[in-house]
PDB file of C-alpha atoms and ligand atoms in Angstrom:
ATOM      1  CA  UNK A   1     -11.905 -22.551   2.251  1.00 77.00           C
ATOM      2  CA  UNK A   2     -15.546 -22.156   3.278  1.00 84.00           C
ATOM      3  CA  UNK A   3     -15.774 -21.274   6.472  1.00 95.00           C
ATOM      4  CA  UNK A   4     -13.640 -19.230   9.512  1.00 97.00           C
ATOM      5  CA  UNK A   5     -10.928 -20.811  11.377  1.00 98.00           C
ATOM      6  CA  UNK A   6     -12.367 -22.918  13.994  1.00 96.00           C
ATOM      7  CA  UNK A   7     -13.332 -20.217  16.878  1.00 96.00           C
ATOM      8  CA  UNK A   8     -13.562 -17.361  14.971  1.00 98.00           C
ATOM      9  CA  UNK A   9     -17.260 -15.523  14.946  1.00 97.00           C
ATOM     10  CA  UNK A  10     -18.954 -12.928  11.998  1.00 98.00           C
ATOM     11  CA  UNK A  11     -20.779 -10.522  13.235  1.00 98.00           C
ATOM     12  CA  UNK A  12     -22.624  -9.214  10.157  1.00 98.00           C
ATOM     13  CA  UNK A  13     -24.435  -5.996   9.578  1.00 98.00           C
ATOM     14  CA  UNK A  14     -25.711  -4.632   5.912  1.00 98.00           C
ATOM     15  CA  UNK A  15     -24.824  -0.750   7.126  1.00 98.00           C
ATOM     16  CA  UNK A  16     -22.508   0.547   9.502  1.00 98.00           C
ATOM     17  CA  UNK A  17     -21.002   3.523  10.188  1.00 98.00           C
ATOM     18  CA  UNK A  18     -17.346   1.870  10.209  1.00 98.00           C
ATOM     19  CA  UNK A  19     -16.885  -1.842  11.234  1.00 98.00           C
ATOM     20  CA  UNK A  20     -13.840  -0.712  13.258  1.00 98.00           C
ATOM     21  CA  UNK A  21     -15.792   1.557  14.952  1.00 98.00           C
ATOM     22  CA  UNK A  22     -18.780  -1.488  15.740  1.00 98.00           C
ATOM     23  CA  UNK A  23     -15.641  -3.742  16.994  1.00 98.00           C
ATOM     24  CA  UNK A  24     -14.433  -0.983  19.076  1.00 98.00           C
ATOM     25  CA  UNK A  25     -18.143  -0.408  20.659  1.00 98.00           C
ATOM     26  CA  UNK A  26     -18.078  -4.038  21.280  1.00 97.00           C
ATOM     27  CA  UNK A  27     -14.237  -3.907  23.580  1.00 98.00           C
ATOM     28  CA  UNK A  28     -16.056  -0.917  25.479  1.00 97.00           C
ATOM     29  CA  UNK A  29     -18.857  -3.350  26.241  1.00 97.00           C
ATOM     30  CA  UNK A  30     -16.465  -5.872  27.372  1.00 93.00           C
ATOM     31  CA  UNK A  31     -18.396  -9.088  26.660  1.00 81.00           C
ATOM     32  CA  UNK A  32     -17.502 -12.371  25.655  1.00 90.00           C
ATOM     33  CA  UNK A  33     -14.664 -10.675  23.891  1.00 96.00           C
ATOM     34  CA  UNK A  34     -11.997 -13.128  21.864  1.00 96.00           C
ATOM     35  CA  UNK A  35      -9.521 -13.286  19.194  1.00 98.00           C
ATOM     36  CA  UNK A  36     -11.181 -14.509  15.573  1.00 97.00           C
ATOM     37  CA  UNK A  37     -14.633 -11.526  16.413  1.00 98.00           C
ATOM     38  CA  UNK A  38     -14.859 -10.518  12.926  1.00 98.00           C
ATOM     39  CA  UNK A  39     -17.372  -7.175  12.352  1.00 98.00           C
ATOM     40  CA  UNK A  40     -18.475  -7.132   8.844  1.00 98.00           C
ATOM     41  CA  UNK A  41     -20.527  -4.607   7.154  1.00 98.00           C
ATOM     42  CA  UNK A  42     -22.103  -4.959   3.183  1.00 98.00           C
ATOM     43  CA  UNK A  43     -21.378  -0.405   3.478  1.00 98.00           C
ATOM     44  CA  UNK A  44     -20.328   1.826   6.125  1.00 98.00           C
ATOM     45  CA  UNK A  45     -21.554   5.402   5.827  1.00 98.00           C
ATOM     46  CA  UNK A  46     -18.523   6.638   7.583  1.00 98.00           C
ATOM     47  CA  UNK A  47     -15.671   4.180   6.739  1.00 98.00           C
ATOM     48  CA  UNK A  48     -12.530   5.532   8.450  1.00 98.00           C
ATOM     49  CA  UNK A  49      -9.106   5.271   6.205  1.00 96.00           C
ATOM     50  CA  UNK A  50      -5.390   5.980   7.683  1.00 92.00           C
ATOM     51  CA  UNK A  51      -4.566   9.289   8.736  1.00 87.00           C
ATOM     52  CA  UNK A  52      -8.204  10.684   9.543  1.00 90.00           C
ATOM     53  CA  UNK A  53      -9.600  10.187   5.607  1.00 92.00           C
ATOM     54  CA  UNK A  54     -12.623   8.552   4.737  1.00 95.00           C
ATOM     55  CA  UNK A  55     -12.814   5.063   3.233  1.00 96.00           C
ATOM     56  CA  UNK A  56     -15.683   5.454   0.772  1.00 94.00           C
ATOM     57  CA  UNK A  57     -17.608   2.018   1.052  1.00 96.00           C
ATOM     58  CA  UNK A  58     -20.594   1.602  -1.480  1.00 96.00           C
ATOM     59  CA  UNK A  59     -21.426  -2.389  -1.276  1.00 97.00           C
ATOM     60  CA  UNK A  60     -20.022  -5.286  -3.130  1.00 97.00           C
ATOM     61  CA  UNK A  61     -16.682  -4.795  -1.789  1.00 98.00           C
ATOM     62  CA  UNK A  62     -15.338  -6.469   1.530  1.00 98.00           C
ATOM     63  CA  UNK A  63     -15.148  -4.264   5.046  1.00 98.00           C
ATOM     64  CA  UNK A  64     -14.117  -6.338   7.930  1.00 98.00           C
ATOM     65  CA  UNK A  65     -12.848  -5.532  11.085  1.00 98.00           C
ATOM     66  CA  UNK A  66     -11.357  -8.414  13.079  1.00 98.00           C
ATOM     67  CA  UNK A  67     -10.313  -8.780  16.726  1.00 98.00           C
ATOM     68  CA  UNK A  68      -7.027  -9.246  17.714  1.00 98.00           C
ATOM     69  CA  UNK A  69      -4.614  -9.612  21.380  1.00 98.00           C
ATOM     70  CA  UNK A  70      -2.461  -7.692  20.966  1.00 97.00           C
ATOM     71  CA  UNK A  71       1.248  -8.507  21.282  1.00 97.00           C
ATOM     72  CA  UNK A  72       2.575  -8.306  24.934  1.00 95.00           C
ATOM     73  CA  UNK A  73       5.474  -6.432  23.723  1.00 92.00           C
ATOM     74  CA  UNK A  74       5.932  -2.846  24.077  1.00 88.00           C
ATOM     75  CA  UNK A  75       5.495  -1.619  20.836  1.00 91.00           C
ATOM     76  CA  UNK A  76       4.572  -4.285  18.497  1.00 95.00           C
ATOM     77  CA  UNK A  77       1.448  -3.663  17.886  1.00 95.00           C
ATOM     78  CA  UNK A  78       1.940  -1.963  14.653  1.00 94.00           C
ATOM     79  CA  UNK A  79       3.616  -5.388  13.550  1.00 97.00           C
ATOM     80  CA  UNK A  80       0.234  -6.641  12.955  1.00 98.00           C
ATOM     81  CA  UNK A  81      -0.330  -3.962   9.852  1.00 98.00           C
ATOM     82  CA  UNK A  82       2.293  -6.167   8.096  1.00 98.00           C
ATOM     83  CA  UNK A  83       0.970  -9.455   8.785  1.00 98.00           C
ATOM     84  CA  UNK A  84      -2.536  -8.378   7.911  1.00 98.00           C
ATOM     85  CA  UNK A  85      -1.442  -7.170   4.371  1.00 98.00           C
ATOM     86  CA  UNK A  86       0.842 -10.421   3.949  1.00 98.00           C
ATOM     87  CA  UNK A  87      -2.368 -12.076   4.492  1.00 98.00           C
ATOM     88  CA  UNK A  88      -4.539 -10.515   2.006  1.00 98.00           C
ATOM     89  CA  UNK A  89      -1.798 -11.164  -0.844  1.00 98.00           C
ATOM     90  CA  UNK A  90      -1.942 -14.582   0.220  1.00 98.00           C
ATOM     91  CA  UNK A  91      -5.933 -14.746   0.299  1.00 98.00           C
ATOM     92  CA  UNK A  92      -5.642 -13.829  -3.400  1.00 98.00           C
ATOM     93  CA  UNK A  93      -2.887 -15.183  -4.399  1.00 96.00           C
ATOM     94  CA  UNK A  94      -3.818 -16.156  -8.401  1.00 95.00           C
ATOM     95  CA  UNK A  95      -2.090 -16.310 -11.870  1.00 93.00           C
ATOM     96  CA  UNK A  96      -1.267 -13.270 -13.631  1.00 93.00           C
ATOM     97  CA  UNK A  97      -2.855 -11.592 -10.781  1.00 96.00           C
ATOM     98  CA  UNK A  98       0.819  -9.333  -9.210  1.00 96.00           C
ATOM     99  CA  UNK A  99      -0.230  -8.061  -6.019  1.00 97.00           C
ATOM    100  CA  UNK A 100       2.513  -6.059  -3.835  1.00 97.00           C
ATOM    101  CA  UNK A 101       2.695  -4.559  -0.864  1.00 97.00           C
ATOM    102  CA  UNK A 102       3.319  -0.974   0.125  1.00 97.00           C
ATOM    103  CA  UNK A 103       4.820   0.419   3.335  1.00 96.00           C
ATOM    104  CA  UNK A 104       3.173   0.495   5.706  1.00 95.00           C
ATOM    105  CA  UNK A 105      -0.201  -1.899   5.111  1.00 96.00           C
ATOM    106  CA  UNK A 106      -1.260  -1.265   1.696  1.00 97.00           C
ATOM    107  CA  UNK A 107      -1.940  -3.910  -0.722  1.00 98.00           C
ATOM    108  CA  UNK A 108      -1.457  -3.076  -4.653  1.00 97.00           C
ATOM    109  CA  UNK A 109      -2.797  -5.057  -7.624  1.00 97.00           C
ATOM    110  CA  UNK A 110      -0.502  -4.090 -10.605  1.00 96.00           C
ATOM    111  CA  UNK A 111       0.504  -0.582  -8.795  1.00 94.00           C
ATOM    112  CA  UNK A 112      -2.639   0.685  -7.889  1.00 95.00           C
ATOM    113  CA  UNK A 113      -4.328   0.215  -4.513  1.00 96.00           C
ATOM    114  CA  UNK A 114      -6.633  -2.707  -3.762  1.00 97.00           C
ATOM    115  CA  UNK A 115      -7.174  -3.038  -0.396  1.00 98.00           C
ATOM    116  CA  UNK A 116      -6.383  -0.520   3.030  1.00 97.00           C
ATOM    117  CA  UNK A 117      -5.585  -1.457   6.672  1.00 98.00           C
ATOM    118  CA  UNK A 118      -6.595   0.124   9.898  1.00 98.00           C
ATOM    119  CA  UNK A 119      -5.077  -1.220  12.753  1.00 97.00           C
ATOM    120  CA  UNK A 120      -6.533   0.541  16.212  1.00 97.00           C
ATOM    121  CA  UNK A 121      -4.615  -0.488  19.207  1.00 96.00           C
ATOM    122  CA  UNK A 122      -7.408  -0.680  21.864  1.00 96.00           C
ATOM    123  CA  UNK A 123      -6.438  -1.543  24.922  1.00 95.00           C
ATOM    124  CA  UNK A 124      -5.260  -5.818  25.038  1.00 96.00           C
ATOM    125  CA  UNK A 125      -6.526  -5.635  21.676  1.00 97.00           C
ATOM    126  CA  UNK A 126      -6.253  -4.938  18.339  1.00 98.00           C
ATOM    127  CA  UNK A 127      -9.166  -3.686  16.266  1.00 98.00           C
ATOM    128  CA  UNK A 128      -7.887  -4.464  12.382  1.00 98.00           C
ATOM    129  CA  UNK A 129      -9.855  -3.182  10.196  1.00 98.00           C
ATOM    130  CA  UNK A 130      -9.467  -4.559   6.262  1.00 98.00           C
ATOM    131  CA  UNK A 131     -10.982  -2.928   3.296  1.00 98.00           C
ATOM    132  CA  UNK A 132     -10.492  -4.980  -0.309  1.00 98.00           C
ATOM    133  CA  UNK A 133     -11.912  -3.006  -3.249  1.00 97.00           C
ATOM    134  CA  UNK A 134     -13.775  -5.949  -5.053  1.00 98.00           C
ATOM    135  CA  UNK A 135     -15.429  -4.338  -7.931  1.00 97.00           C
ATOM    136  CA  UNK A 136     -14.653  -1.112  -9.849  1.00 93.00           C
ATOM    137  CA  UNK A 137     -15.769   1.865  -8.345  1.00 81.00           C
ATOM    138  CA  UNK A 138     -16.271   5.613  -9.814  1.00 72.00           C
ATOM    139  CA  UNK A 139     -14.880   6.815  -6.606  1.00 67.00           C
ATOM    140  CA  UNK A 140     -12.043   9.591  -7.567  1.00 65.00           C
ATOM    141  CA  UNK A 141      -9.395   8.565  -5.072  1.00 71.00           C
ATOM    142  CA  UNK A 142      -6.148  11.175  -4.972  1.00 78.00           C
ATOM    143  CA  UNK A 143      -4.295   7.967  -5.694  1.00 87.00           C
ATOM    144  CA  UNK A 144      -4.236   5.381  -8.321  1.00 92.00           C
ATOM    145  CA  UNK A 145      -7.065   2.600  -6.958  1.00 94.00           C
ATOM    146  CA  UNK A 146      -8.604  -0.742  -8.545  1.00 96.00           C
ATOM    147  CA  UNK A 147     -10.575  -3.757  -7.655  1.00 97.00           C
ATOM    148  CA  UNK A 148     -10.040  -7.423  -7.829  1.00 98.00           C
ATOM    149  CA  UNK A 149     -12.842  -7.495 -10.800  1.00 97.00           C
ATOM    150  CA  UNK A 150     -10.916  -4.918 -12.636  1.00 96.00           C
ATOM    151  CA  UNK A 151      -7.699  -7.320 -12.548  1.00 96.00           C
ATOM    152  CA  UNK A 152      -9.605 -10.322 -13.598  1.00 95.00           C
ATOM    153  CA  UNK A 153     -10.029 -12.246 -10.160  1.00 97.00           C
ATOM    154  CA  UNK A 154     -14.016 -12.400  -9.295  1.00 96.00           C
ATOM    155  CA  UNK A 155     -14.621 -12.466  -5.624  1.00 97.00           C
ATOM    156  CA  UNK A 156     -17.508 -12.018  -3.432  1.00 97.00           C
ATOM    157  CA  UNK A 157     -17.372 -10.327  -0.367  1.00 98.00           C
ATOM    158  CA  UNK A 158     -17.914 -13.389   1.629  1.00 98.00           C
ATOM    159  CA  UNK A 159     -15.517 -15.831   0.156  1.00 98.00           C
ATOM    160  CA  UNK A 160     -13.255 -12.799   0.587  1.00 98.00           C
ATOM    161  CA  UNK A 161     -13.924 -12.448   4.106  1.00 98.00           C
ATOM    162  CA  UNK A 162     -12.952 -16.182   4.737  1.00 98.00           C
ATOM    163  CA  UNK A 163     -10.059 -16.233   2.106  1.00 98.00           C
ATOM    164  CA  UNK A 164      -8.326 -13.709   4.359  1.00 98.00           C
ATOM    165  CA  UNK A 165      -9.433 -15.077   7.871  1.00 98.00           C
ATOM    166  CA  UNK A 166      -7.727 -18.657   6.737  1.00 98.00           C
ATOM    167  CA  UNK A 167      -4.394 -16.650   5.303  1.00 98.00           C
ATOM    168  CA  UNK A 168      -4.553 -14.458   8.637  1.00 98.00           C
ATOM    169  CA  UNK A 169      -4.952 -17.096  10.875  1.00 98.00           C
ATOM    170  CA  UNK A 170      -1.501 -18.707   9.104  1.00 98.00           C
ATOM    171  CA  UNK A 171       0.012 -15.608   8.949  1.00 98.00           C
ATOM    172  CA  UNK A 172      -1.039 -15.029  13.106  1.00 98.00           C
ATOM    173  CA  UNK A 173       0.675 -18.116  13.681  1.00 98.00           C
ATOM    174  CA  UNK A 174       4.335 -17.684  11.858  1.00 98.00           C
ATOM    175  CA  UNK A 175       4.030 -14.321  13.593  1.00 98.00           C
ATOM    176  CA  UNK A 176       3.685 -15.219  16.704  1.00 98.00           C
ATOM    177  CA  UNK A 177       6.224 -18.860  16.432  1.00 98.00           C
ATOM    178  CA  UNK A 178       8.844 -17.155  14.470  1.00 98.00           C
ATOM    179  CA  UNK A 179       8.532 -13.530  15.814  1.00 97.00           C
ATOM    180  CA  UNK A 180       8.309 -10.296  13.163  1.00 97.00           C
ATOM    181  CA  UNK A 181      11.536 -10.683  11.412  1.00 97.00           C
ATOM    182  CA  UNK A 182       9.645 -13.835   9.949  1.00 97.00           C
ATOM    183  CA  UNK A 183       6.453 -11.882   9.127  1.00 98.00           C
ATOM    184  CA  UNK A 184       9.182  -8.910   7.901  1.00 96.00           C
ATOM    185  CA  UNK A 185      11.062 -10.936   5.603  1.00 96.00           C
ATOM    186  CA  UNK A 186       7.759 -12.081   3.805  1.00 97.00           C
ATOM    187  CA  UNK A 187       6.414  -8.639   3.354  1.00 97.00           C
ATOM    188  CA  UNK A 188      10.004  -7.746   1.789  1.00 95.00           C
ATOM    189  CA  UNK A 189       9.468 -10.271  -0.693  1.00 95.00           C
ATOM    190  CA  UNK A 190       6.166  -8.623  -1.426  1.00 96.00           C
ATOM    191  CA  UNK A 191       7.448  -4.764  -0.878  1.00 95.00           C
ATOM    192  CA  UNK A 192       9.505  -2.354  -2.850  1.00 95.00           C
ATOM    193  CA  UNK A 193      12.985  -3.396  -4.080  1.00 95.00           C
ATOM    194  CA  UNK A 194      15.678  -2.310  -1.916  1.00 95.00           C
ATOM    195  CA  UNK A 195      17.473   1.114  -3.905  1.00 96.00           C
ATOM    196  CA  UNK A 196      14.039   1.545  -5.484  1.00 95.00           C
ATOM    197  CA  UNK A 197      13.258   5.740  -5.416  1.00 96.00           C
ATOM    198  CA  UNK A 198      10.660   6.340  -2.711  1.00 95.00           C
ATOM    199  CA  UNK A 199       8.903  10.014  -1.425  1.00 95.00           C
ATOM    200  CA  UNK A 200       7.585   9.502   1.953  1.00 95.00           C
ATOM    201  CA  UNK A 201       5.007  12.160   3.138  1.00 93.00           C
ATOM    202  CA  UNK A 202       5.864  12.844   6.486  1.00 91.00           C
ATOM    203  CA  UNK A 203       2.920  14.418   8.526  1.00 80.00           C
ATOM    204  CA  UNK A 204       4.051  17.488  10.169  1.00 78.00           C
ATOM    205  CA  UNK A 205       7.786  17.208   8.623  1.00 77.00           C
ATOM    206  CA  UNK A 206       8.717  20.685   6.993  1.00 77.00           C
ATOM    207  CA  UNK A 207       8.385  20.208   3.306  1.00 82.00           C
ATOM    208  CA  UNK A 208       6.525  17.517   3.849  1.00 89.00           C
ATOM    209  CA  UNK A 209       8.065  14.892   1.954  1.00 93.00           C
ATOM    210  CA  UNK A 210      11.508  13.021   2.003  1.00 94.00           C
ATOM    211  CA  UNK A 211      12.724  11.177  -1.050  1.00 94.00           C
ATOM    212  CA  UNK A 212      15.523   8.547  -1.011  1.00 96.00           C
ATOM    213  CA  UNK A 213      16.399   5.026  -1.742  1.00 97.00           C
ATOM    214  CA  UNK A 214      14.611   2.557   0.367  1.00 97.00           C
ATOM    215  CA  UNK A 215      16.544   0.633   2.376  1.00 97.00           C
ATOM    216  CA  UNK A 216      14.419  -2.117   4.080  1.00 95.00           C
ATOM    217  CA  UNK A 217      12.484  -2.583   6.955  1.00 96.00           C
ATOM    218  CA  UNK A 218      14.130  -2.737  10.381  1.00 94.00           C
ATOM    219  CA  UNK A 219      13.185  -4.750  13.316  1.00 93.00           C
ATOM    220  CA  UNK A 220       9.967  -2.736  14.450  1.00 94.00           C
ATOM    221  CA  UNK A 221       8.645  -2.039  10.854  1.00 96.00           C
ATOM    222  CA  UNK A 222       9.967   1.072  10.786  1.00 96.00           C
ATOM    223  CA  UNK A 223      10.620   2.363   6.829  1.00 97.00           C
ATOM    224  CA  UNK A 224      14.424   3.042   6.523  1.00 97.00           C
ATOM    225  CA  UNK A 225      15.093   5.057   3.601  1.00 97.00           C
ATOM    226  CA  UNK A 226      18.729   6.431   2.374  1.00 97.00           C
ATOM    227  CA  UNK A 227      18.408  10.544   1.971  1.00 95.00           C
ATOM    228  CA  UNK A 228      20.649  12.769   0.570  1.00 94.00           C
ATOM    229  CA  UNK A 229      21.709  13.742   4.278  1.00 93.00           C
ATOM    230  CA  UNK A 230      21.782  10.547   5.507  1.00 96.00           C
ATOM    231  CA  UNK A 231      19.675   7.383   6.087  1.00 97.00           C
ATOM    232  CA  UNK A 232      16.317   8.203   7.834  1.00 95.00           C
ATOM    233  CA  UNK A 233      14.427   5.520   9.862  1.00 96.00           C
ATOM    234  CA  UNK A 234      10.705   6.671   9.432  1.00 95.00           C
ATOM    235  CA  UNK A 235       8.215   5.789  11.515  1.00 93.00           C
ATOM    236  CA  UNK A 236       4.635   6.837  10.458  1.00 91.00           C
ATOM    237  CA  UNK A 237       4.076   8.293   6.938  1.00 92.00           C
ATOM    238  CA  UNK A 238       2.692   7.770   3.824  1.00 92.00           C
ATOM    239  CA  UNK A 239       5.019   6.576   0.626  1.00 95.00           C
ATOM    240  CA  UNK A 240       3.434   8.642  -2.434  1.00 93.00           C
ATOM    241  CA  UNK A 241       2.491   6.603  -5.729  1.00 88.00           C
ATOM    242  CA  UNK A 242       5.453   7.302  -8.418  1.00 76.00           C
ATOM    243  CA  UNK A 243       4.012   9.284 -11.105  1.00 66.00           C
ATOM    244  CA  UNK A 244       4.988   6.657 -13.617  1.00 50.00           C
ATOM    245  CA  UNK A 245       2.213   4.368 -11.932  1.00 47.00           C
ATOM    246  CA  UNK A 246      -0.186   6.682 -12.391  1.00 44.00           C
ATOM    247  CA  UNK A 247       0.065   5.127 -16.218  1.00 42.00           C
ATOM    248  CA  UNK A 248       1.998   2.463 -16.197  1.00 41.00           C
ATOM    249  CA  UNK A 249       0.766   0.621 -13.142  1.00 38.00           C
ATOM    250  CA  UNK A 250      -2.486   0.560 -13.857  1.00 37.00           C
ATOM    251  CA  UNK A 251      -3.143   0.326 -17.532  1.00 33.00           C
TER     252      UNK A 251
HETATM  253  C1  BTN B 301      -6.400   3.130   4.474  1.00 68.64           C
HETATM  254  O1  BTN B 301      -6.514   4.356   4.609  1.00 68.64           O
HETATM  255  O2  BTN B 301      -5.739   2.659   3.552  1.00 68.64           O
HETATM  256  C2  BTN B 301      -7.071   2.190   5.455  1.00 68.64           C
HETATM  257  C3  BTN B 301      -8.468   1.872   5.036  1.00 68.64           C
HETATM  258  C4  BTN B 301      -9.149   0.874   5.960  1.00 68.64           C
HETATM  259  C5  BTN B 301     -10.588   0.618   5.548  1.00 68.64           C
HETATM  260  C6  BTN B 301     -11.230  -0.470   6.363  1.00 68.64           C
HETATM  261  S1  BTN B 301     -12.820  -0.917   5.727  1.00 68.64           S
HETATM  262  C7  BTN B 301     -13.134  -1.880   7.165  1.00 68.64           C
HETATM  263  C8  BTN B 301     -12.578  -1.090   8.347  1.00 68.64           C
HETATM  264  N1  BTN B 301     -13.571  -0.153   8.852  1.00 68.64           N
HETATM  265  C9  BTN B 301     -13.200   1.118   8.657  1.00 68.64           C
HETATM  266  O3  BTN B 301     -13.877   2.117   8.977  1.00 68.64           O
HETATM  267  N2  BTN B 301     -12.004   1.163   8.053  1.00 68.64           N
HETATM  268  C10 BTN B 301     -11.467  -0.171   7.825  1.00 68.64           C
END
């Protein structure tokens, strides 16, 4: 692919201070607004990441935020975390390359994390926000990270960009034909293993974590993990790297 889906619309900037935050500027304003906007900066100087971090963006990697309607069902707008990260395993789908997904909407190249996803709900939209590390970076993350170059797969931002608009715009589709069990039974495929050992930080939860057994996804995308006192349906958290990764994943 060379271009967007038919409809769709880059906006590009060199610097901003967080593409999702540009998109978000542009719903306020209220003009000309449709599905297929796509913000895209070369760096943000204050790239946002889940749960208030940063998102360090020095250029040569891709940061795109794209507009979305959101879902007329209460609730589902969180659905569209899954289907974004579906799509960027299918934008870069290659040999050898073993990209997986991790709950919620990370995307992992051989265990270590390759790409993050903001979605904002913003009133009858959706601001998602996509960040692919591209190249290697010295950036010291608190959890294993790598880059598309560093796993043998050369991309430039802007065939990235379109790579993933063309897999989104599929992925959009099924989602919206076939509903989320659809979009949930791909991302299974692409997720843990059900039994696999998973600690979930919990923000605000006493102790902080929970360990257990994952045990799927349920019908909202809600992480359902088997606990020593029971099974636990969790509904925002973070699912820690296991320490094996930290070597074996990435190396
Ligand atoms: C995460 O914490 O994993 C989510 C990171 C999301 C980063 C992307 S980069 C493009 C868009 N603009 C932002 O400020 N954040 C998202």
């Amino acid at each position: 692919v060379t271009a967007l889906p038919s409809g769709w619309r880059r906006i590009a900037h060199a610097t901003l201070d967080s593409t999702n935050a540009a998109l978000k500027r542009l719903v306020a304003a209220g003009e000309d607004l449709r599905e297929g906007i796509v913000v895209t900066a070369e760096t943000q100087t204050a790239g946002r990441g889940r749960q208030g971090r940063a998102w360090i963006s020095p250029p040569g990697n891709l940061y795109a935020s794209f507009l979305i309607a959101a879902p007329d069902r209460p609730g589902a707008a969180p659905e569209i975390g899954f289907v974004a990260a579906l799509a960027v395993t299918d934008a870069f789908a290659a040999p050898g390359l073993r990209l997986t997904c991790k709950w919620p909407n990370d995307v992992l190249a051989h265990g270590a994390k390759v790409c993050g996803i903001l979605p904002e709900l913003d009133g009858a939209w959706i601001v998602l926000g996509i960040g692919v590390n591209l190249r290697p970076t010295a950036a010291a993350a608190e959890y294993p990270a790598t880059s598309l170059a560093e796993r043998g797969l050369a991309v430039a931002p802007d065939d990235a960009l379109v790579a993933i608009a063309a897999a989104l715009a599929v992925r959009l589709r099924q989602w919206r034909s076939e509903g989320f069990a659809a979009i949930a039974l791909a991302w299974s495929a692409a997720g843990p293993v059900e039994g696999e050992s998973l600690s979930v930080r919990i923000p605000g939860a006493p102790g902080g974590t929970v360990a257990g057994a994952f045990a799927g996804l349920d019908a909202t995308g809600a992480l359902l993990l088997d606990t020593a006192a029971g099974r636990r349906r969790i509904l925002a958290g973070e699912v820690l790297f296991a320490p094996a990764l930290d070597h074996a994943g990435v190396g």
